[in-house]
Amino acid sequence: MPKIGINIATGSLQQAEMIVGIDLGTTNSLVAILHPESRQPVVLRDQEGLALVPSLIYFGENGELLVGEQARPFLSSHPERTIFSVKRLLGKSYKDISDHQQHYAYKIVDEEKDSLVKIKMGEKFYSPVELSSFILKELKDRAEHMLKMPVSKAVITVPAYFNDAQRQATRDAGKLAGLDVLRIINEPTAASLAYGLGTDKQQQKTIAVYDLGGGTFDISVLRISNGIFEVLSTHGDTYLGGDDFDRAIVAHWWPTLVGSEKSKAVDPALSASMRLAAEEVKRKLTTQVQATGKAAGLDVSLSKATFEELIAPLVERTLVCCQQALQDAGLSIHAIDEVVMVGGSTRVPLVKEKVSAFFGRTLNDALDPDEVVALGAAVQADILAGNNIEFLLLDITPLSLGIETMGGLMDVLIPRNSKIPYKVARQYTTQKDGQGSMRISVFQGERDLVVDNRKLAEFNLKGIPGMPAGFPKVEVSFLINADGILTVRAKELRSGAEQQIEVKPQYGLTDQEVERMLLDSITNAGDDIKLRALTEARAEGELLLGQTEKFIARNASLLTQEEMLRTAEAMQSLQLSLTLEDKDLIQRQIEALNEISRPYAERAMDQAVAGALKGRSLQ
Ligand code: ADP
Ligand code: MG
């Protein structure tokens, strides 16, 4: 089945490598390839014919590790040792998820609120990256087993709303699993590719991708033109999915089965068994009008009509998100050319009906909704392998591009992995009164401080008319064209003063260098976050000192002697704190100084207002 080639340089036989496409899901994960003979994407199944690998990891008491279907029984018998929904934790800090801690039966470490989350299992700590790598490793093994050859390259999909940290975490998980992640692509983009949308270069289309999975709902509006996908908007609910359908069914059964017996109400085994029965019955109702099952030895049943009543409000909530996504994209429903259905829960007939009615269109739902993302990833993998040269390669920026702002911080305008061409603009202002020029320094890299990144170019925007600090509006725009050439332009909007420069961002960086810079950013991520907070606190402190000094010079007569003294003291303490490495201390000193200056600042304001009123009455 795999192609055999000859390496012309060495004369040796070479087996063409297969690049796999992976959907790393919250509930289920799977792997697909483009079949070399049929040229169609296909998912890889195990001996039993199952394509889905449940995203579950069970840690046995004796150190054994079970991934996927084998881990499922332990979800109800050993919930504290069975990890689910790890995707939700990727690239997150404890602070990000603390509101949802009750959602997880396993132990999420909460000591350091700002650093990335870890999970405690016995004596060991695991990061979500490691845990995700176990799932990816399982998929890699499956692919190698089925294809009978080593697999080391992959395309992995992520939700469109994933930020850079989450994408990076996904990439790292791949690396840990022994996979070279050639590209991270958006799930809705993959789903559209699976339906062949966007393969015609002449076509311009606006696509809504409706993805209702096990625990999450995402709606993305994409525009595809010239073979390039652009995400116009995304919306969704990170805690709404098929699991909520199951819960609604359990809640419906609960009173008749359990009655008022309090002891049963907290029995985890009973509720787990009821949830399983609910899921089974729900699935049957996709094709039947009535279904039965067994929960903890008791017979349960449900009609399709009752099921639809139970879930109608949940489906309604997804439509509200769709409305919002359209609004964010500035589009009316009529602007949508295609609606793509993704996720196991879109099998529910009521969901299809409601979505179809909402968009007023027939749906793209011919493909298996829980396979469609992996199929699209396989299509993309095949394009990367160079087997599909007809198709335009969607190129991306390998490293982030940005400019230096106050305190030597990197302000990213074009994030890493952005598809090109790309255009973005952001407004900045001056720091000093009467500042006539502004230095624009362009950097490439992932670190928070520009000194750790690579400088690409620098120029001066001159001719800014004399104005107080904060008044000029300088718009800096970055444009990368299809050839990867970056043009940076700065324009002062009030005066029209303008300057621009052309840069070749990729030039001179080898793959190894890119790799090293990325690795650097991972190993230093924690430090960088701290350093950024410290730098920001210092900049804020300095600003406040400058302002206070100016204020006192102008309004000395307004201050009592005691206020003057206390202000001087607070300024001194703040000044001192700026030399120390403690952002909390700086913040406290800023607060203290603000506290002291508030009363006389208010007095000064009152006086200014009174003055202005007086001025007016004179006219
Ligand atoms: P994720 O993207 O979160 O990994 P999936 O797309 O695999 O999730 O969807 C899993 C969800 O789909 C589960 O809640 C499952 O119960 C539901 N599901 C799968 N098949 C059906 C079906 N035939 N009818 C209703 N729901 C289904
Ligand atoms: Mg999914």
XYZ file of C-alpha atoms and ligand atoms in Angstrom:
647
model
C 0.000 0.000 0.000
C 2.632 2.644 0.871
C 4.565 4.140 -1.983
C 8.194 3.109 -2.506
C 10.616 5.655 -3.868
C 14.283 5.829 -4.711
C 16.459 8.486 -3.196
C 18.337 9.856 -6.203
C 21.204 11.221 -4.115
C 22.019 7.978 -2.309
C 20.435 5.417 -4.616
C 18.762 3.767 -1.638
C 15.213 2.571 -1.495
C 12.925 4.832 0.427
C 9.520 4.236 1.774
C 7.324 7.293 1.379
C 6.274 8.350 4.819
C 2.680 8.630 5.773
C 1.636 11.838 7.505
C -1.373 11.248 9.707
C -4.198 13.619 10.649
C -5.268 13.636 14.289
C -8.384 15.003 15.972
C -7.389 15.353 19.615
C -10.855 15.733 21.131
C -12.221 16.524 24.576
C -14.297 13.333 24.614
C -12.934 11.266 21.745
C -9.779 11.325 19.654
C -9.015 9.662 16.353
C -6.465 9.347 13.588
C -6.959 9.346 9.820
C -4.878 9.118 6.651
C -5.400 9.817 3.003
C -5.683 6.431 1.350
C -2.858 6.319 -1.224
C -4.905 4.363 -3.754
C -8.432 5.694 -3.447
C -7.099 9.208 -2.650
C -9.919 9.488 -0.118
C -9.434 10.251 3.575
C -10.164 7.290 5.860
C -10.065 6.914 9.627
C -7.947 4.144 11.128
C -9.905 1.601 13.176
C -8.858 -1.017 15.690
C -9.463 -4.757 15.244
C -13.022 -4.340 16.461
C -13.664 -1.680 13.884
C -13.785 1.192 16.367
C -12.450 4.514 15.137
C -12.930 6.605 18.266
C -10.379 6.484 21.062
C -12.105 7.874 24.153
C -9.884 10.661 25.549
C -9.519 8.822 28.864
C -6.457 7.804 30.867
C -6.564 5.423 33.811
C -3.650 5.276 36.254
C -3.698 1.881 37.986
C -2.576 1.550 41.576
C 0.366 -0.583 40.466
C 1.580 1.917 37.936
C -0.224 0.536 34.894
C -1.490 3.037 32.361
C -4.598 2.424 30.283
C -5.686 4.760 27.510
C -8.913 4.916 25.520
C -11.676 2.308 25.572
C -9.788 0.214 28.146
C -9.889 3.104 30.597
C -13.638 3.601 30.297
C -14.825 1.136 33.003
C -12.643 2.927 35.547
C -14.427 6.235 34.950
C -17.214 4.998 37.244
C -15.249 2.515 39.413
C -12.138 4.705 40.032
C -13.095 8.256 39.075
C -10.218 9.746 41.097
C -7.667 7.788 39.044
C -9.252 8.320 35.629
C -8.520 11.454 33.671
C -11.090 12.840 31.238
C -11.488 16.152 29.394
C -7.755 16.890 29.649
C -8.050 19.084 26.558
C -9.892 21.643 28.663
C -6.775 22.066 30.804
C -4.214 22.510 28.018
C -2.332 25.766 28.359
C -4.458 26.841 31.353
C -3.510 28.065 34.812
C -5.355 26.977 37.925
C -6.912 30.428 38.090
C -8.454 29.887 34.652
C -10.287 26.746 35.689
C -10.873 27.160 39.425
C -14.569 27.909 38.852
C -14.974 24.485 37.318
C -12.876 22.394 39.705
C -16.021 20.482 40.788
C -16.295 19.263 37.208
C -13.213 17.065 37.670
C -13.108 14.059 39.992
C -9.322 13.925 39.851
C -6.993 16.195 41.756
C -5.940 19.433 40.124
C -3.066 21.034 41.963
C -4.003 24.498 43.206
C -0.894 25.725 45.011
C 0.399 28.088 42.396
C -2.571 29.891 40.990
C -0.725 31.639 38.184
C 1.341 28.792 36.805
C 0.090 26.130 34.429
C -2.164 23.450 35.926
C -0.868 20.077 37.033
C -2.702 16.945 38.026
C -1.716 14.901 41.037
C -1.876 11.155 40.675
C -0.521 9.295 43.689
C 2.926 10.725 44.319
C 3.362 11.977 40.781
C 2.417 15.187 39.052
C 1.350 15.298 35.438
C 0.917 18.281 33.166
C -1.953 18.358 30.666
C 0.728 18.263 27.951
C 2.023 14.918 29.245
C -1.488 13.537 29.631
C -2.428 14.579 26.101
C 0.771 12.967 24.870
C -0.446 9.600 26.250
C -3.533 9.867 24.065
C -1.480 10.909 21.053
C 0.920 8.023 21.671
C -2.026 5.618 21.639
C -3.139 7.031 18.273
C 0.405 6.841 16.920
C 0.670 3.186 18.005
C -2.652 2.411 16.401
C -1.584 4.021 13.133
C 1.755 2.157 13.119
C 0.006 -1.100 13.845
C -2.531 -0.647 11.063
C -0.125 0.775 8.479
C 2.727 -1.556 9.428
C 5.270 1.230 9.257
C 6.659 3.880 11.562
C 4.613 7.061 11.805
C 6.408 10.173 12.994
C 4.674 13.115 11.339
C 1.244 14.486 12.044
C -1.216 17.305 11.569
C -3.221 17.929 14.750
C -6.434 19.921 14.986
C -7.416 22.416 17.707
C -10.515 24.573 18.271
C -10.417 27.862 16.375
C -10.478 29.797 19.637
C -7.330 28.112 21.037
C -4.757 30.767 21.901
C -1.071 30.548 21.272
C -0.300 28.871 24.606
C -2.890 26.168 23.949
C -1.631 25.587 20.421
C 1.911 25.409 21.690
C 0.843 22.939 24.382
C -0.762 20.747 21.707
C 2.397 20.868 19.652
C 4.494 19.919 22.690
C 2.179 17.010 23.475
C 2.811 15.766 19.945
C 6.541 16.083 20.404
C 6.403 14.144 23.682
C 4.475 11.393 21.919
C 7.246 11.164 19.339
C 5.372 13.028 16.647
C 6.732 15.829 14.565
C 3.710 18.128 14.396
C 3.923 19.623 10.925
C 0.948 21.811 11.423
C -1.738 22.701 13.891
C -4.990 23.450 12.062
C -8.351 24.683 13.220
C -11.059 22.057 13.666
C -13.667 23.975 11.605
C -11.123 24.400 8.804
C -10.442 20.661 8.854
C -14.162 19.865 8.797
C -14.640 22.150 5.776
C -11.697 20.500 4.003
C -13.275 17.086 4.603
C -16.319 18.296 2.694
C -14.073 19.521 -0.090
C -14.972 23.133 0.592
C -12.178 25.455 -0.389
C -10.533 23.101 -2.861
C -11.626 25.320 -5.717
C -9.247 28.251 -5.785
C -11.619 30.525 -7.659
C -14.355 30.104 -5.127
C -15.155 32.457 -2.309
C -17.437 31.027 0.345
C -18.658 31.837 3.816
C -19.057 28.756 5.965
C -20.648 28.194 9.364
C -19.237 25.193 11.209
C -21.540 23.956 13.970
C -19.654 21.626 16.345
C -21.572 20.007 19.202
C -19.381 17.399 20.912
C -19.502 15.688 24.285
C -18.787 18.613 26.559
C -18.385 21.665 24.386
C -20.162 23.631 21.705
C -18.343 25.735 19.116
C -19.668 27.743 16.233
C -17.151 29.209 13.792
C -17.726 31.425 10.810
C -15.044 30.988 8.173
C -14.387 32.707 4.920
C -12.485 30.923 2.261
C -11.095 32.711 -0.736
C -8.134 31.873 -2.954
C -7.693 28.654 -0.995
C -7.060 30.536 2.232
C -9.242 30.032 5.260
C -9.892 32.967 7.518
C -11.760 32.694 10.812
C -14.241 35.581 10.886
C -15.659 34.805 14.313
C -16.020 32.059 16.860
C -18.500 31.623 19.649
C -19.660 28.795 21.831
C -20.101 27.373 25.258
C -17.266 25.413 26.825
C -19.699 23.633 29.122
C -22.500 22.565 26.787
C -22.627 19.282 24.871
C -23.914 15.729 24.664
C -23.025 15.181 28.344
C -25.672 17.766 29.198
C -28.221 15.812 27.157
C -27.317 12.751 29.281
C -27.654 14.752 32.482
C -31.070 16.046 31.431
C -32.230 12.459 30.913
C -30.852 11.354 34.294
C -32.609 14.273 35.985
C -35.842 13.200 34.291
C -35.528 9.583 35.504
C -34.201 10.398 38.937
C -37.456 11.041 40.871
C -39.141 7.817 39.724
C -36.084 5.623 40.223
C -34.581 7.030 43.350
C -37.596 8.646 44.962
C -36.763 10.583 48.062
C -34.138 8.198 49.429
C -31.323 10.528 50.396
C -28.743 7.750 50.697
C -29.088 6.925 47.023
C -28.924 10.533 45.962
C -25.201 10.666 46.676
C -24.319 7.175 45.475
C -21.701 7.791 42.752
C -21.963 4.271 41.332
C -25.689 4.689 40.826
C -25.384 8.060 39.134
C -22.555 6.776 36.917
C -24.643 3.818 35.847
C -27.604 6.088 35.167
C -25.469 8.379 33.033
C -24.262 5.416 30.983
C -27.846 4.192 30.504
C -28.923 7.707 29.531
C -26.228 7.916 26.871
C -27.189 4.550 25.458
C -30.873 5.461 25.302
C -30.019 8.838 23.758
C -28.079 7.163 20.972
C -30.938 4.768 20.258
C -33.357 7.681 19.984
C -31.425 8.924 16.945
C -33.158 6.202 14.930
C -36.027 5.062 17.184
C -39.093 6.775 18.644
C -38.864 4.889 21.937
C -35.864 3.311 23.672
C -35.154 1.318 26.816
C -32.100 0.538 28.900
C -30.961 -0.659 32.312
C -29.581 1.547 35.082
C -28.265 -0.184 38.212
C -30.495 -3.189 37.506
C -33.611 -1.087 36.969
C -35.469 -0.721 33.675
C -35.563 2.736 32.205
C -37.222 4.038 29.064
C -37.675 7.271 27.189
C -39.624 8.452 24.167
C -38.120 10.603 21.451
C -40.780 13.247 22.116
C -39.845 13.539 25.805
C -36.133 13.554 24.947
C -36.685 16.434 22.552
C -38.606 18.356 25.176
C -35.746 17.839 27.635
C -33.017 19.060 25.322
C -34.907 21.820 23.481
C -33.620 24.590 25.794
C -30.035 23.332 25.384
C -30.321 23.338 21.592
C -31.837 26.806 21.796
C -28.717 27.982 23.650
C -26.514 26.857 20.774
C -28.615 28.917 18.375
C -28.136 32.011 20.512
C -24.372 31.448 20.123
C -24.824 31.128 16.341
C -26.650 34.450 16.307
C -23.817 36.011 18.280
C -21.148 34.581 15.971
C -22.929 36.022 12.942
C -23.200 39.368 14.654
C -19.484 39.324 15.576
C -18.622 38.564 11.953
C -20.931 41.383 10.833
C -22.911 38.998 8.664
C -26.574 38.230 8.141
C -27.807 34.642 7.949
C -28.150 34.986 4.172
C -24.407 35.530 3.839
C -23.742 31.920 4.908
C -23.171 29.669 1.879
C -22.538 26.377 3.673
C -23.318 24.892 7.073
C -21.020 22.070 8.189
C -22.100 19.744 11.005
C -19.418 18.395 13.349
C -19.438 16.415 16.615
C -21.242 13.286 17.775
C -24.176 15.211 19.219
C -25.183 16.604 15.830
C -26.550 13.125 15.095
C -29.560 14.025 17.221
C -32.384 14.703 14.719
C -33.739 17.664 16.682
C -30.328 19.351 16.508
C -30.223 18.943 12.740
C -33.764 20.253 12.323
C -33.190 23.326 14.454
C -29.851 24.217 12.881
C -31.180 23.732 9.382
C -34.210 25.912 10.197
C -32.026 28.578 11.800
C -29.737 28.949 8.781
C -32.518 28.213 6.292
C -30.267 25.770 4.423
C -29.670 22.095 3.910
C -26.726 20.941 5.975
C -23.409 19.338 5.109
C -23.962 16.224 7.198
C -23.207 13.336 4.874
C -19.922 12.472 6.598
C -19.718 10.891 10.005
C -19.847 13.914 12.366
C -17.324 12.511 14.826
C -14.870 11.581 12.086
C -15.084 14.668 9.924
C -12.381 16.683 11.722
C -9.844 13.842 11.556
C -10.700 13.262 7.880
C -9.999 16.916 7.141
C -6.719 16.738 9.065
C -5.734 13.820 6.816
C -6.533 15.898 3.725
C -4.279 18.651 5.069
C -1.559 16.102 5.897
C -1.656 14.854 2.336
C -1.293 18.396 1.006
C 1.750 18.865 3.234
C 3.215 15.602 2.005
C 3.204 17.204 -1.420
C 0.892 14.613 -2.951
C -1.715 17.147 -3.869
C 0.200 19.847 -5.694
C -2.944 21.201 -7.283
C -3.922 22.560 -3.931
C -2.568 25.839 -2.730
C -0.470 25.435 0.390
C -1.752 27.533 3.214
C 1.413 29.086 4.477
C 1.920 30.302 7.999
C 4.295 32.457 9.988
C 6.649 30.243 12.013
C 7.240 32.819 14.772
C 5.284 35.732 16.192
C 5.907 39.249 14.906
C 5.481 42.365 16.975
C 6.933 45.657 18.122
C 8.669 46.871 21.236
C 6.492 48.770 23.693
C 7.064 50.455 27.056
C 9.554 48.661 29.287
C 11.038 46.572 26.487
C 7.975 44.368 26.190
C 7.079 42.502 23.014
C 3.638 43.437 21.735
C 2.625 40.718 19.283
C 0.725 41.921 16.207
C 0.879 38.723 14.183
C 0.843 35.565 16.300
C 2.856 32.524 15.357
C 1.101 30.096 13.026
C -1.002 32.827 11.442
C -1.898 32.053 7.876
C -0.516 34.425 5.306
C -1.344 36.817 3.742
C -2.194 38.599 6.951
C -2.969 42.183 7.840
C -3.383 43.811 11.214
C -3.250 47.328 12.662
C -3.052 48.617 16.205
C -2.912 52.096 17.744
C -0.179 53.401 19.999
C 0.578 56.754 21.541
C 3.473 58.821 22.861
C 4.920 58.657 26.370
C 6.330 62.174 26.638
C 4.789 65.613 26.194
C 5.696 67.146 22.856
C 7.345 63.961 21.592
C 8.041 64.618 17.922
C 9.109 61.165 16.768
C 8.503 57.559 17.653
C 10.848 54.619 17.257
C 9.219 51.507 15.802
C 11.283 48.371 16.432
C 10.065 45.172 14.815
C 10.835 41.847 16.490
C 10.272 38.167 15.814
C 9.982 35.515 18.534
C 7.898 34.117 21.335
C 9.463 35.661 24.429
C 7.819 38.448 26.393
C 10.855 40.717 26.418
C 12.183 41.981 23.114
C 15.810 41.516 24.192
C 15.174 37.754 24.057
C 13.714 37.952 20.558
C 15.251 38.747 17.219
C 15.215 42.293 15.883
C 14.172 42.473 12.251
C 13.989 46.170 11.573
C 13.724 49.590 13.118
C 12.678 52.997 11.915
C 11.655 56.408 13.187
C 8.267 57.920 12.570
C 9.049 61.639 12.405
C 6.880 64.717 12.168
C 4.483 64.003 15.005
C 3.094 67.461 15.881
C 3.746 68.681 19.444
C 0.988 67.325 21.684
C 0.709 66.252 25.322
C 1.698 62.644 26.042
C -1.083 60.222 25.141
C -2.670 62.459 22.512
C -1.079 61.411 19.219
C -2.670 58.376 17.613
C -0.027 56.319 15.875
C -1.400 53.425 13.891
C 1.112 50.658 13.265
C 0.082 48.137 10.641
C 1.710 44.838 9.687
C 1.040 43.281 6.331
C 2.535 39.951 5.235
C 1.896 39.235 1.585
C 1.631 35.791 0.027
C 5.425 35.673 -0.485
C 6.095 36.138 3.195
C 7.299 39.723 2.881
C 6.335 41.882 5.830
C 5.605 45.559 5.378
C 5.405 47.640 8.527
C 3.763 51.022 8.322
C 3.337 53.687 10.984
C 1.024 56.623 10.573
C 0.133 59.445 12.944
C -3.597 59.742 12.340
C -4.096 63.365 13.411
C -1.347 64.820 11.221
C -1.067 62.121 8.566
C 2.715 61.735 9.112
C 3.651 58.328 7.704
C 6.618 55.994 7.321
C 6.985 52.431 6.140
C 9.560 49.693 5.779
C 9.762 46.285 4.143
C 11.143 43.265 5.994
C 11.611 39.619 5.123
C 10.742 37.936 8.391
C 11.707 34.348 7.655
C 14.957 35.229 5.994
C 18.037 33.834 7.680
C 16.301 31.639 10.248
C 16.905 27.940 9.906
C 14.369 25.384 11.072
C 16.700 24.581 13.947
C 16.737 28.200 15.043
C 12.959 28.377 14.925
C 12.832 25.180 16.949
C 15.268 26.549 19.511
C 13.352 29.798 19.880
C 10.143 27.863 20.436
C 11.769 25.572 22.977
C 13.188 28.615 24.725
C 9.754 30.131 24.990
C 8.361 26.963 26.571
C 11.114 26.541 29.113
C 10.919 30.187 29.994
C 7.161 30.637 29.851
C 6.747 30.725 33.634
C 9.633 33.168 34.096
C 8.341 35.317 31.280
C 4.890 35.701 32.805
C 6.464 36.795 36.096
C 8.908 39.109 34.384
C 6.156 40.682 32.311
C 4.093 41.352 35.431
C 7.137 42.904 37.119
C 7.988 45.044 34.092
C 4.424 46.246 33.836
C 4.253 47.085 37.525
C 7.523 49.034 37.244
C 6.298 50.971 34.215
C 3.093 51.821 36.035
C 5.024 52.914 39.126
C 7.310 55.143 37.099
C 4.386 56.715 35.328
C 2.670 57.464 38.630
C 5.852 58.992 40.103
C 6.203 61.272 37.077
C 2.591 62.348 37.209
C 2.658 63.012 40.941
C 5.806 65.085 40.627
C 4.247 67.170 37.874
C 1.044 67.588 39.817
C 2.800 68.814 42.931
C 4.923 71.255 40.987
C 1.738 72.820 39.627
C -0.541 72.562 42.658
C 1.761 72.851 45.665
C -0.503 75.470 47.276
C -3.374 72.986 47.424
C -1.562 70.513 49.700
C -1.368 70.723 53.460
C 2.055 70.344 55.002
C 1.172 66.900 56.281
C -0.036 65.789 52.839
C 3.176 67.071 51.326
C 5.218 65.087 53.825
C 3.253 61.870 53.448
C 3.363 62.177 49.660
C 7.130 62.569 49.714
C 7.438 59.494 51.908
C 5.137 57.383 49.730
C 7.013 58.488 46.616
C 10.281 57.478 48.195
C 8.952 54.037 49.138
C 7.591 53.532 45.636
C 10.886 54.644 44.120
C 12.700 52.127 46.308
C 10.311 49.291 45.452
C 11.011 49.832 41.759
C 14.583 48.683 42.325
C 13.437 45.393 43.917
C 12.136 42.323 42.139
C 8.753 42.223 43.841
C 5.734 43.162 41.747
C 3.292 42.820 44.666
C 5.326 45.271 46.713
C 5.360 47.745 43.807
C 1.621 47.402 43.456
C 1.109 48.020 47.179
C 3.246 51.159 47.036
C 1.318 52.386 43.991
C -1.903 51.858 45.919
C -0.500 53.660 48.960
C 0.565 56.683 46.955
C -2.790 56.778 45.166
C -4.555 56.629 48.505
C -2.652 59.663 49.808
C -3.002 61.733 46.673
C -6.688 61.038 46.063
C -8.084 63.752 48.417
C -5.978 66.597 47.045
C -6.330 65.397 43.465
C -10.077 65.657 43.972
C -9.726 69.125 45.461
C -7.675 70.196 42.455
C -10.303 68.823 40.128
C -13.109 70.628 41.968
C -11.166 73.840 41.648
C -10.559 73.299 37.950
C -14.247 72.655 37.406
C -15.202 75.713 39.405
C -12.725 77.725 37.339
C -14.197 76.442 34.121
C -17.717 77.309 35.274
C -16.600 80.746 36.264
C -15.029 81.180 32.866
C -18.267 80.304 31.226
C -20.358 82.687 33.280
C -18.096 85.530 32.205
C -19.083 85.203 28.584
P -15.593 15.747 21.327
O -15.428 16.617 20.116
O -15.977 16.532 22.551
O -14.425 14.866 21.573
P -17.478 13.969 19.928
O -17.631 14.767 18.704
O -16.798 12.671 19.820
O -16.883 14.812 21.121
O -18.965 13.748 20.517
C -19.226 12.965 21.613
C -20.681 13.135 21.999
O -21.521 12.680 20.921
C -21.075 12.321 23.213
O -21.829 13.136 24.103
C -21.950 11.233 22.624
O -22.933 10.806 23.564
C -22.587 11.923 21.458
N -23.106 10.994 20.455
C -22.425 10.090 19.732
N -23.248 9.391 18.943
C -24.506 9.859 19.165
C -25.813 9.541 18.666
N -25.987 8.581 17.771
N -26.856 10.243 19.124
C -26.694 11.199 20.040
N -25.504 11.550 20.557
C -24.408 10.891 20.125
Mg -14.637 17.446 18.488
